[in-house]
Amino acid sequence: MRPPPRPCRHGAGPPVDGARPHGMVSGVQRPLQGIGFVVIAVACFAGLDTGTKMVSNVVPVVMAVWFRYLFQALVTALAMLPRRGLGMLRTRRPGLQFARGALLTASSAFSYLSLRHMPVGEFTAIVMLTPLIITLMAATSLGERITPLRWLCVGGGFVGALTVIRPGGEMFTVASLMPLGLVATNAAYQLLTSRLAKTEDAATMHFYTGCIGAGLATVLLPFAWTPLSAGVWTVLVLIGICSTLGHYLLILAYSRAPVAVLTPYLYLQIAFATLAGWIAFSHVPDGWSITGIAMIGVCGALGTWLTARDRRHATR
């Protein structure tokens, strides 16, 4: 409910077109450490989605979104304000901060509703279309030149998504299209993150995202509040921990290794999510779903790597 920037759905997904995450400064290059942090981070995100699915039929979406962003805002404030002071609250672009927070809140709502109806592995695979959507948006609205091989990756990823969703098939429902709404809002969120990263601090952006998400959900909270058992609250806390820890580990990873090195490992989230779905829900994807998941993973990883390579060549 998948950082700066998120893979996320709620962020999790590869960074925007090979860019370094917002507010990130180059540190000492330690690729093996970076890879290790990414692997643990995507395992956290798989745990986040698995926990979300576990409570999705019990907790109203407004309550889940409210708690997730309140948790983020409180943890960020407790961790950063003592060291940074009130200067962390200063922002040059309050309007864009609000738009960014609103987009991520919408992504979280789409994520929550999607996981009510879809297995975790298939859902995660479709969410990983985000980098391909960003490539498409860059070509159509930003005028960026896209190589034929990158177009092939975009097409292959969409074919993979259709293979998982299977319009007209027995498993298809309108709810199966929910992840596509998540992909669209997440892509817009990442592009806006890329723009804000030029002037805003990472901690400031992360804090305001939590405040905006919690604030928007609070408006509707009185109409959605439902008493929850201690067990459900425990799962919600674990969801918050997985999300916060995963985002923090991504920051550490990108301070130690370049995007081109780390991007392929981000797609391990699909494998972790499929494994978690099997352990928690005894769900094993069928042959068509496995084929579609593999197509999305391969095309997404290759497309993001090609984007990073093209940008390096353009810079040189």
mmCIF file of C-alpha atoms in Angstrom:
data_model
loop_
_atom_site.group_PDB
_atom_site.id
_atom_site.type_symbol
_atom_site.label_atom_id
_atom_site.label_comp_id
_atom_site.label_asym_id
_atom_site.label_seq_id
_atom_site.Cartn_x
_atom_site.Cartn_y
_atom_site.Cartn_z
ATOM 1 C CA MET A 1 0.000 0.000 0.000
ATOM 2 C CA ARG A 2 3.362 -0.765 -2.242
ATOM 3 C CA PRO A 3 8.217 4.287 -1.048
ATOM 4 C CA PRO A 4 9.939 6.860 -2.182
ATOM 5 C CA PRO A 5 9.413 5.954 -4.981
ATOM 6 C CA ARG A 6 7.135 2.943 -4.437
ATOM 7 C CA PRO A 7 7.016 -0.300 -6.162
ATOM 8 C CA CYS A 8 4.295 0.405 -5.168
ATOM 9 C CA ARG A 9 1.318 0.010 -5.549
ATOM 10 C CA HIS A 10 1.381 1.536 -2.498
ATOM 11 C CA GLY A 11 4.155 1.550 -3.986
ATOM 12 C CA ALA A 12 6.291 -1.056 -4.789
ATOM 13 C CA GLY A 13 7.615 -1.048 -8.454
ATOM 14 C CA PRO A 14 10.854 -0.038 -10.076
ATOM 15 C CA PRO A 15 11.836 3.624 -9.981
ATOM 16 C CA VAL A 16 10.793 6.009 -12.710
ATOM 17 C CA ASP A 17 12.691 5.327 -15.932
ATOM 18 C CA GLY A 18 15.898 4.461 -14.222
ATOM 19 C CA ALA A 19 15.980 7.538 -12.021
ATOM 20 C CA ARG A 20 17.443 7.427 -8.540
ATOM 21 C CA PRO A 21 14.755 7.584 -5.828
ATOM 22 C CA HIS A 22 13.841 11.037 -4.628
ATOM 23 C CA GLY A 23 16.103 12.727 -2.182
ATOM 24 C CA MET A 24 18.692 10.040 -2.666
ATOM 25 C CA VAL A 25 22.333 10.997 -2.580
ATOM 26 C CA SER A 26 25.036 8.861 -4.058
ATOM 27 C CA GLY A 27 26.894 6.857 -1.484
ATOM 28 C CA VAL A 28 29.673 4.277 -1.584
ATOM 29 C CA GLN A 29 28.865 1.674 -4.212
ATOM 30 C CA ARG A 30 28.318 -1.712 -2.566
ATOM 31 C CA PRO A 31 26.274 -3.690 -5.133
ATOM 32 C CA LEU A 32 25.962 -6.892 -3.088
ATOM 33 C CA GLN A 33 24.595 -4.967 -0.117
ATOM 34 C CA GLY A 34 22.180 -3.136 -2.386
ATOM 35 C CA ILE A 35 20.932 -6.389 -3.902
ATOM 36 C CA GLY A 36 20.486 -7.882 -0.438
ATOM 37 C CA PHE A 37 18.454 -4.879 0.733
ATOM 38 C CA VAL A 38 16.253 -5.047 -2.379
ATOM 39 C CA VAL A 39 15.542 -8.755 -1.916
ATOM 40 C CA ILE A 40 14.495 -8.216 1.706
ATOM 41 C CA ALA A 41 12.452 -5.140 0.717
ATOM 42 C CA VAL A 42 10.404 -6.981 -1.919
ATOM 43 C CA ALA A 43 9.852 -9.835 0.547
ATOM 44 C CA CYS A 44 8.428 -7.198 2.928
ATOM 45 C CA PHE A 45 6.154 -5.895 0.169
ATOM 46 C CA ALA A 46 4.924 -9.427 -0.539
ATOM 47 C CA GLY A 47 4.158 -9.754 3.179
ATOM 48 C CA LEU A 48 2.353 -6.413 3.036
ATOM 49 C CA ASP A 49 0.081 -7.595 0.210
ATOM 50 C CA THR A 50 -0.506 -10.962 1.843
ATOM 51 C CA GLY A 51 -1.545 -9.312 5.101
ATOM 52 C CA THR A 52 -3.775 -6.921 3.169
ATOM 53 C CA LYS A 53 -5.559 -9.818 1.508
ATOM 54 C CA MET A 54 -6.011 -11.558 4.871
ATOM 55 C CA VAL A 55 -7.966 -8.614 6.317
ATOM 56 C CA SER A 56 -9.528 -7.277 3.096
ATOM 57 C CA ASN A 57 -12.888 -8.962 3.739
ATOM 58 C CA VAL A 58 -12.977 -7.871 7.391
ATOM 59 C CA VAL A 59 -11.639 -4.313 7.467
ATOM 60 C CA PRO A 60 -13.363 -1.557 5.433
ATOM 61 C CA VAL A 61 -11.057 -0.060 2.817
ATOM 62 C CA VAL A 62 -11.263 3.404 4.422
ATOM 63 C CA MET A 63 -10.094 2.041 7.789
ATOM 64 C CA ALA A 64 -7.243 0.112 6.192
ATOM 65 C CA VAL A 65 -6.013 3.133 4.218
ATOM 66 C CA TRP A 66 -6.383 5.404 7.254
ATOM 67 C CA PHE A 67 -4.347 3.126 9.513
ATOM 68 C CA ARG A 68 -1.649 2.468 6.900
ATOM 69 C CA TYR A 69 -0.943 6.185 6.313
ATOM 70 C CA LEU A 70 -1.361 7.217 9.945
ATOM 71 C CA PHE A 71 1.238 4.580 10.816
ATOM 72 C CA GLN A 72 3.593 5.962 8.150
ATOM 73 C CA ALA A 73 3.158 9.573 9.270
ATOM 74 C CA LEU A 74 3.738 8.740 12.946
ATOM 75 C CA VAL A 75 6.790 6.555 12.317
ATOM 76 C CA THR A 76 8.343 9.148 9.988
ATOM 77 C CA ALA A 77 7.704 11.941 12.485
ATOM 78 C CA LEU A 78 9.137 9.978 15.413
ATOM 79 C CA ALA A 79 12.197 8.932 13.436
ATOM 80 C CA MET A 80 13.004 12.182 11.608
ATOM 81 C CA LEU A 81 11.663 15.190 13.555
ATOM 82 C CA PRO A 82 14.067 14.808 16.519
ATOM 83 C CA ARG A 83 17.008 14.888 14.081
ATOM 84 C CA ARG A 84 15.703 17.301 11.455
ATOM 85 C CA GLY A 85 13.457 19.608 13.459
ATOM 86 C CA LEU A 86 10.551 21.561 12.014
ATOM 87 C CA GLY A 87 12.613 22.312 8.917
ATOM 88 C CA MET A 88 11.513 18.906 7.648
ATOM 89 C CA LEU A 89 7.995 20.327 7.233
ATOM 90 C CA ARG A 90 9.020 23.010 4.738
ATOM 91 C CA THR A 91 7.977 22.365 1.148
ATOM 92 C CA ARG A 92 8.177 24.517 -1.974
ATOM 93 C CA ARG A 93 5.356 22.695 -3.779
ATOM 94 C CA PRO A 94 2.433 22.090 -1.391
ATOM 95 C CA GLY A 95 -0.016 21.604 -4.277
ATOM 96 C CA LEU A 96 2.077 18.887 -5.894
ATOM 97 C CA GLN A 97 2.660 17.293 -2.493
ATOM 98 C CA PHE A 98 -1.110 17.035 -2.062
ATOM 99 C CA ALA A 99 -1.602 15.623 -5.575
ATOM 100 C CA ARG A 100 1.138 13.058 -4.985
ATOM 101 C CA GLY A 101 -0.357 11.978 -1.659
ATOM 102 C CA ALA A 102 -3.842 11.749 -3.190
ATOM 103 C CA LEU A 103 -2.570 9.580 -6.070
ATOM 104 C CA LEU A 104 -0.849 7.199 -3.683
ATOM 105 C CA THR A 105 -3.954 7.037 -1.497
ATOM 106 C CA ALA A 106 -5.998 6.101 -4.571
ATOM 107 C CA SER A 107 -3.395 3.455 -5.425
ATOM 108 C CA SER A 108 -3.738 1.977 -1.945
ATOM 109 C CA ALA A 109 -7.527 1.844 -2.269
ATOM 110 C CA PHE A 110 -7.263 0.082 -5.642
ATOM 111 C CA SER A 111 -4.736 -2.319 -4.132
ATOM 112 C CA TYR A 112 -6.973 -3.170 -1.200
ATOM 113 C CA LEU A 113 -10.053 -3.716 -3.370
ATOM 114 C CA SER A 114 -8.060 -5.779 -5.890
ATOM 115 C CA LEU A 115 -6.723 -8.132 -3.250
ATOM 116 C CA ARG A 116 -10.258 -8.894 -2.117
ATOM 117 C CA HIS A 117 -10.824 -10.673 -5.421
ATOM 118 C CA MET A 118 -7.402 -11.696 -6.773
ATOM 119 C CA PRO A 119 -4.620 -14.018 -5.621
ATOM 120 C CA VAL A 120 -1.531 -12.236 -4.324
ATOM 121 C CA GLY A 121 0.854 -13.535 -6.995
ATOM 122 C CA GLU A 122 -1.317 -12.613 -9.978
ATOM 123 C CA PHE A 123 -2.084 -9.220 -8.451
ATOM 124 C CA THR A 124 1.608 -8.471 -7.908
ATOM 125 C CA ALA A 125 2.471 -9.446 -11.479
ATOM 126 C CA ILE A 126 -0.078 -7.014 -12.920
ATOM 127 C CA VAL A 127 1.143 -4.225 -10.636
ATOM 128 C CA MET A 128 4.616 -4.731 -12.086
ATOM 129 C CA LEU A 129 3.258 -3.317 -15.358
ATOM 130 C CA THR A 130 3.834 0.148 -13.847
ATOM 131 C CA PRO A 131 7.282 0.741 -15.456
ATOM 132 C CA LEU A 132 5.857 -0.244 -18.853
ATOM 133 C CA ILE A 133 2.946 2.189 -18.407
ATOM 134 C CA ILE A 134 5.456 4.916 -17.541
ATOM 135 C CA THR A 135 7.326 4.129 -20.759
ATOM 136 C CA LEU A 136 4.060 4.488 -22.686
ATOM 137 C CA MET A 137 3.249 7.799 -20.959
ATOM 138 C CA ALA A 138 6.740 9.105 -21.683
ATOM 139 C CA ALA A 139 6.270 8.342 -25.385
ATOM 140 C CA THR A 140 2.770 9.796 -25.737
ATOM 141 C CA SER A 141 2.827 12.848 -23.455
ATOM 142 C CA LEU A 142 6.498 13.686 -22.964
ATOM 143 C CA GLY A 143 7.688 13.057 -26.521
ATOM 144 C CA GLU A 144 10.413 10.641 -25.446
ATOM 145 C CA ARG A 145 11.873 8.435 -28.186
ATOM 146 C CA ILE A 146 11.163 4.758 -27.505
ATOM 147 C CA THR A 147 13.228 2.075 -29.232
ATOM 148 C CA PRO A 148 11.448 -0.820 -31.014
ATOM 149 C CA LEU A 149 12.744 -3.279 -28.423
ATOM 150 C CA ARG A 150 11.215 -1.238 -25.603
ATOM 151 C CA TRP A 151 7.904 -1.106 -27.499
ATOM 152 C CA LEU A 152 8.113 -4.903 -27.769
ATOM 153 C CA CYS A 153 8.538 -5.120 -23.996
ATOM 154 C CA VAL A 154 5.483 -2.893 -23.464
ATOM 155 C CA GLY A 155 3.391 -5.063 -25.789
ATOM 156 C CA GLY A 156 4.635 -8.285 -24.209
ATOM 157 C CA GLY A 157 3.793 -7.007 -20.736
ATOM 158 C CA PHE A 158 0.234 -6.162 -21.749
ATOM 159 C CA VAL A 159 -0.211 -9.560 -23.383
ATOM 160 C CA GLY A 160 0.984 -11.102 -20.123
ATOM 161 C CA ALA A 161 -1.557 -9.060 -18.158
ATOM 162 C CA LEU A 162 -4.371 -10.162 -20.469
ATOM 163 C CA THR A 163 -3.217 -13.758 -20.028
ATOM 164 C CA VAL A 164 -3.556 -13.393 -16.251
ATOM 165 C CA ILE A 165 -6.871 -11.490 -16.343
ATOM 166 C CA ARG A 166 -8.352 -13.517 -19.259
ATOM 167 C CA PRO A 167 -11.287 -11.324 -20.325
ATOM 168 C CA GLY A 168 -14.200 -13.587 -21.161
ATOM 169 C CA GLY A 169 -12.797 -16.484 -19.160
ATOM 170 C CA GLU A 170 -14.476 -18.220 -16.246
ATOM 171 C CA MET A 171 -12.296 -16.442 -13.668
ATOM 172 C CA PHE A 172 -12.808 -12.959 -15.143
ATOM 173 C CA THR A 173 -14.871 -10.403 -13.211
ATOM 174 C CA VAL A 174 -15.053 -6.627 -13.276
ATOM 175 C CA ALA A 175 -12.947 -6.696 -10.106
ATOM 176 C CA SER A 176 -10.143 -8.248 -12.179
ATOM 177 C CA LEU A 177 -9.672 -4.830 -13.790
ATOM 178 C CA MET A 178 -9.028 -3.122 -10.438
ATOM 179 C CA PRO A 179 -5.232 -3.660 -10.610
ATOM 180 C CA LEU A 180 -5.167 -1.712 -13.884
ATOM 181 C CA GLY A 181 -6.569 1.304 -12.009
ATOM 182 C CA LEU A 182 -3.795 0.804 -9.472
ATOM 183 C CA VAL A 183 -1.181 0.677 -12.243
ATOM 184 C CA ALA A 184 -2.496 3.931 -13.787
ATOM 185 C CA THR A 185 -2.557 5.890 -10.502
ATOM 186 C CA ASN A 186 0.800 4.452 -9.445
ATOM 187 C CA ALA A 187 2.406 5.457 -12.756
ATOM 188 C CA ALA A 188 1.105 9.023 -12.382
ATOM 189 C CA TYR A 189 2.344 9.030 -8.775
ATOM 190 C CA GLN A 190 5.837 7.954 -9.823
ATOM 191 C CA LEU A 191 6.052 10.580 -12.554
ATOM 192 C CA LEU A 192 5.015 13.251 -10.051
ATOM 193 C CA THR A 193 7.561 11.866 -7.588
ATOM 194 C CA SER A 194 10.236 12.250 -10.254
ATOM 195 C CA ARG A 195 9.269 15.906 -10.694
ATOM 196 C CA LEU A 196 9.158 16.712 -6.977
ATOM 197 C CA ALA A 197 12.460 14.949 -6.332
ATOM 198 C CA LYS A 198 14.289 17.838 -7.999
ATOM 199 C CA THR A 199 13.354 20.301 -5.242
ATOM 200 C CA GLU A 200 11.975 18.341 -2.273
ATOM 201 C CA ASP A 201 13.573 16.270 0.468
ATOM 202 C CA ALA A 202 12.840 12.538 0.721
ATOM 203 C CA ALA A 203 11.800 12.644 4.394
ATOM 204 C CA THR A 204 9.522 15.631 3.746
ATOM 205 C CA MET A 205 7.803 13.850 0.859
ATOM 206 C CA HIS A 206 7.408 10.639 2.857
ATOM 207 C CA PHE A 207 5.927 12.509 5.838
ATOM 208 C CA TYR A 208 3.454 14.512 3.766
ATOM 209 C CA THR A 209 2.366 11.389 1.898
ATOM 210 C CA GLY A 210 1.412 9.810 5.212
ATOM 211 C CA CYS A 211 -0.359 12.938 6.454
ATOM 212 C CA ILE A 212 -2.327 13.437 3.236
ATOM 213 C CA GLY A 213 -3.370 9.786 3.018
ATOM 214 C CA ALA A 214 -4.441 9.703 6.661
ATOM 215 C CA GLY A 215 -6.219 13.061 6.313
ATOM 216 C CA LEU A 216 -8.219 12.044 3.248
ATOM 217 C CA ALA A 217 -9.257 8.770 4.874
ATOM 218 C CA THR A 218 -10.161 10.517 8.152
ATOM 219 C CA VAL A 219 -12.895 12.485 6.358
ATOM 220 C CA LEU A 220 -14.707 9.225 5.582
ATOM 221 C CA LEU A 221 -13.655 7.313 8.699
ATOM 222 C CA PRO A 222 -16.812 8.056 10.776
ATOM 223 C CA PHE A 223 -18.899 6.382 8.065
ATOM 224 C CA ALA A 224 -16.697 3.297 7.850
ATOM 225 C CA TRP A 225 -15.478 2.601 11.396
ATOM 226 C CA THR A 226 -15.935 -1.014 12.439
ATOM 227 C CA PRO A 227 -14.863 -2.629 15.736
ATOM 228 C CA LEU A 228 -11.977 -5.024 15.090
ATOM 229 C CA SER A 229 -10.590 -7.921 17.051
ATOM 230 C CA ALA A 230 -7.100 -7.879 18.562
ATOM 231 C CA GLY A 231 -5.952 -10.337 15.897
ATOM 232 C CA VAL A 232 -7.014 -8.051 13.050
ATOM 233 C CA TRP A 233 -5.319 -5.048 14.659
ATOM 234 C CA THR A 234 -2.162 -7.146 14.950
ATOM 235 C CA VAL A 235 -2.249 -7.877 11.224
ATOM 236 C CA LEU A 236 -2.735 -4.160 10.478
ATOM 237 C CA VAL A 237 0.317 -3.319 12.602
ATOM 238 C CA LEU A 238 2.345 -5.976 10.743
ATOM 239 C CA ILE A 239 1.175 -4.455 7.446
ATOM 240 C CA GLY A 240 2.439 -1.057 8.585
ATOM 241 C CA ILE A 241 5.775 -2.528 9.680
ATOM 242 C CA CYS A 242 6.262 -4.392 6.381
ATOM 243 C CA SER A 243 5.476 -1.253 4.380
ATOM 244 C CA THR A 244 7.698 1.087 6.397
ATOM 245 C CA LEU A 245 10.604 -1.367 6.565
ATOM 246 C CA GLY A 246 10.373 -2.180 2.868
ATOM 247 C CA HIS A 247 10.467 1.490 1.871
ATOM 248 C CA TYR A 248 13.434 2.155 4.164
ATOM 249 C CA LEU A 249 15.382 -0.801 2.776
ATOM 250 C CA LEU A 250 14.801 0.447 -0.778
ATOM 251 C CA ILE A 251 16.354 3.767 0.202
ATOM 252 C CA LEU A 252 19.393 1.926 1.576
ATOM 253 C CA ALA A 253 19.604 -0.238 -1.543
ATOM 254 C CA TYR A 254 19.639 2.684 -3.980
ATOM 255 C CA SER A 255 22.297 4.442 -1.942
ATOM 256 C CA ARG A 256 24.596 1.469 -2.549
ATOM 257 C CA ALA A 257 23.977 0.318 -6.130
ATOM 258 C CA PRO A 258 22.724 1.772 -9.426
ATOM 259 C CA VAL A 259 19.190 1.210 -10.697
ATOM 260 C CA ALA A 260 20.316 -0.954 -13.626
ATOM 261 C CA VAL A 261 21.896 -3.429 -11.200
ATOM 262 C CA LEU A 262 18.956 -3.585 -8.799
ATOM 263 C CA THR A 263 15.948 -3.493 -11.140
ATOM 264 C CA PRO A 264 15.870 -7.209 -12.100
ATOM 265 C CA TYR A 265 15.773 -8.170 -8.419
ATOM 266 C CA LEU A 266 12.664 -6.055 -7.839
ATOM 267 C CA TYR A 267 10.721 -8.597 -9.877
ATOM 268 C CA LEU A 268 11.467 -11.225 -7.241
ATOM 269 C CA GLN A 269 8.438 -9.726 -5.507
ATOM 270 C CA ILE A 270 6.271 -11.753 -7.896
ATOM 271 C CA ALA A 271 7.928 -14.976 -6.732
ATOM 272 C CA PHE A 272 7.666 -14.015 -3.052
ATOM 273 C CA ALA A 273 4.005 -13.051 -3.492
ATOM 274 C CA THR A 274 3.189 -16.323 -5.266
ATOM 275 C CA LEU A 275 4.930 -18.278 -2.490
ATOM 276 C CA ALA A 276 3.095 -16.293 0.195
ATOM 277 C CA GLY A 277 -0.220 -16.924 -1.560
ATOM 278 C CA TRP A 278 0.495 -20.653 -1.577
ATOM 279 C CA ILE A 279 1.470 -20.693 2.135
ATOM 280 C CA ALA A 280 -1.315 -18.437 3.412
ATOM 281 C CA PHE A 281 -4.173 -19.348 1.067
ATOM 282 C CA SER A 282 -3.128 -22.664 -0.552
ATOM 283 C CA HIS A 283 -3.416 -20.986 -3.951
ATOM 284 C CA VAL A 284 -1.292 -22.239 -6.845
ATOM 285 C CA PRO A 285 -1.545 -20.282 -10.152
ATOM 286 C CA ASP A 286 -2.734 -22.315 -13.130
ATOM 287 C CA GLY A 287 -0.700 -22.721 -16.315
ATOM 288 C CA TRP A 288 -2.089 -19.630 -18.052
ATOM 289 C CA SER A 289 -1.478 -17.456 -15.003
ATOM 290 C CA ILE A 290 2.098 -18.704 -14.687
ATOM 291 C CA THR A 291 2.681 -17.918 -18.371
ATOM 292 C CA GLY A 292 1.285 -14.390 -17.981
ATOM 293 C CA ILE A 293 3.249 -13.776 -14.773
ATOM 294 C CA ALA A 294 6.472 -14.869 -16.493
ATOM 295 C CA MET A 295 5.802 -12.596 -19.483
ATOM 296 C CA ILE A 296 5.188 -9.571 -17.251
ATOM 297 C CA GLY A 297 8.304 -10.256 -15.187
ATOM 298 C CA VAL A 298 10.631 -10.746 -18.157
ATOM 299 C CA CYS A 299 9.247 -7.842 -20.220
ATOM 300 C CA GLY A 300 9.170 -5.509 -17.223
ATOM 301 C CA ALA A 301 12.715 -6.248 -16.086
ATOM 302 C CA LEU A 302 14.089 -6.051 -19.635
ATOM 303 C CA GLY A 303 12.143 -2.863 -20.423
ATOM 304 C CA THR A 304 13.350 -1.078 -17.289
ATOM 305 C CA TRP A 305 16.946 -2.157 -17.924
ATOM 306 C CA LEU A 306 16.738 -0.914 -21.523
ATOM 307 C CA THR A 307 15.345 2.426 -20.312
ATOM 308 C CA ALA A 308 18.231 2.860 -17.879
ATOM 309 C CA ARG A 309 20.736 1.899 -20.598
ATOM 310 C CA ASP A 310 19.243 4.352 -23.110
ATOM 311 C CA ARG A 311 19.338 7.164 -20.576
ATOM 312 C CA ARG A 312 22.997 6.419 -19.744
ATOM 313 C CA HIS A 313 23.877 6.531 -23.431
ATOM 314 C CA ALA A 314 21.952 9.799 -23.892
ATOM 315 C CA THR A 315 23.795 11.348 -20.930
ATOM 316 C CA ARG A 316 27.147 10.339 -22.340
#
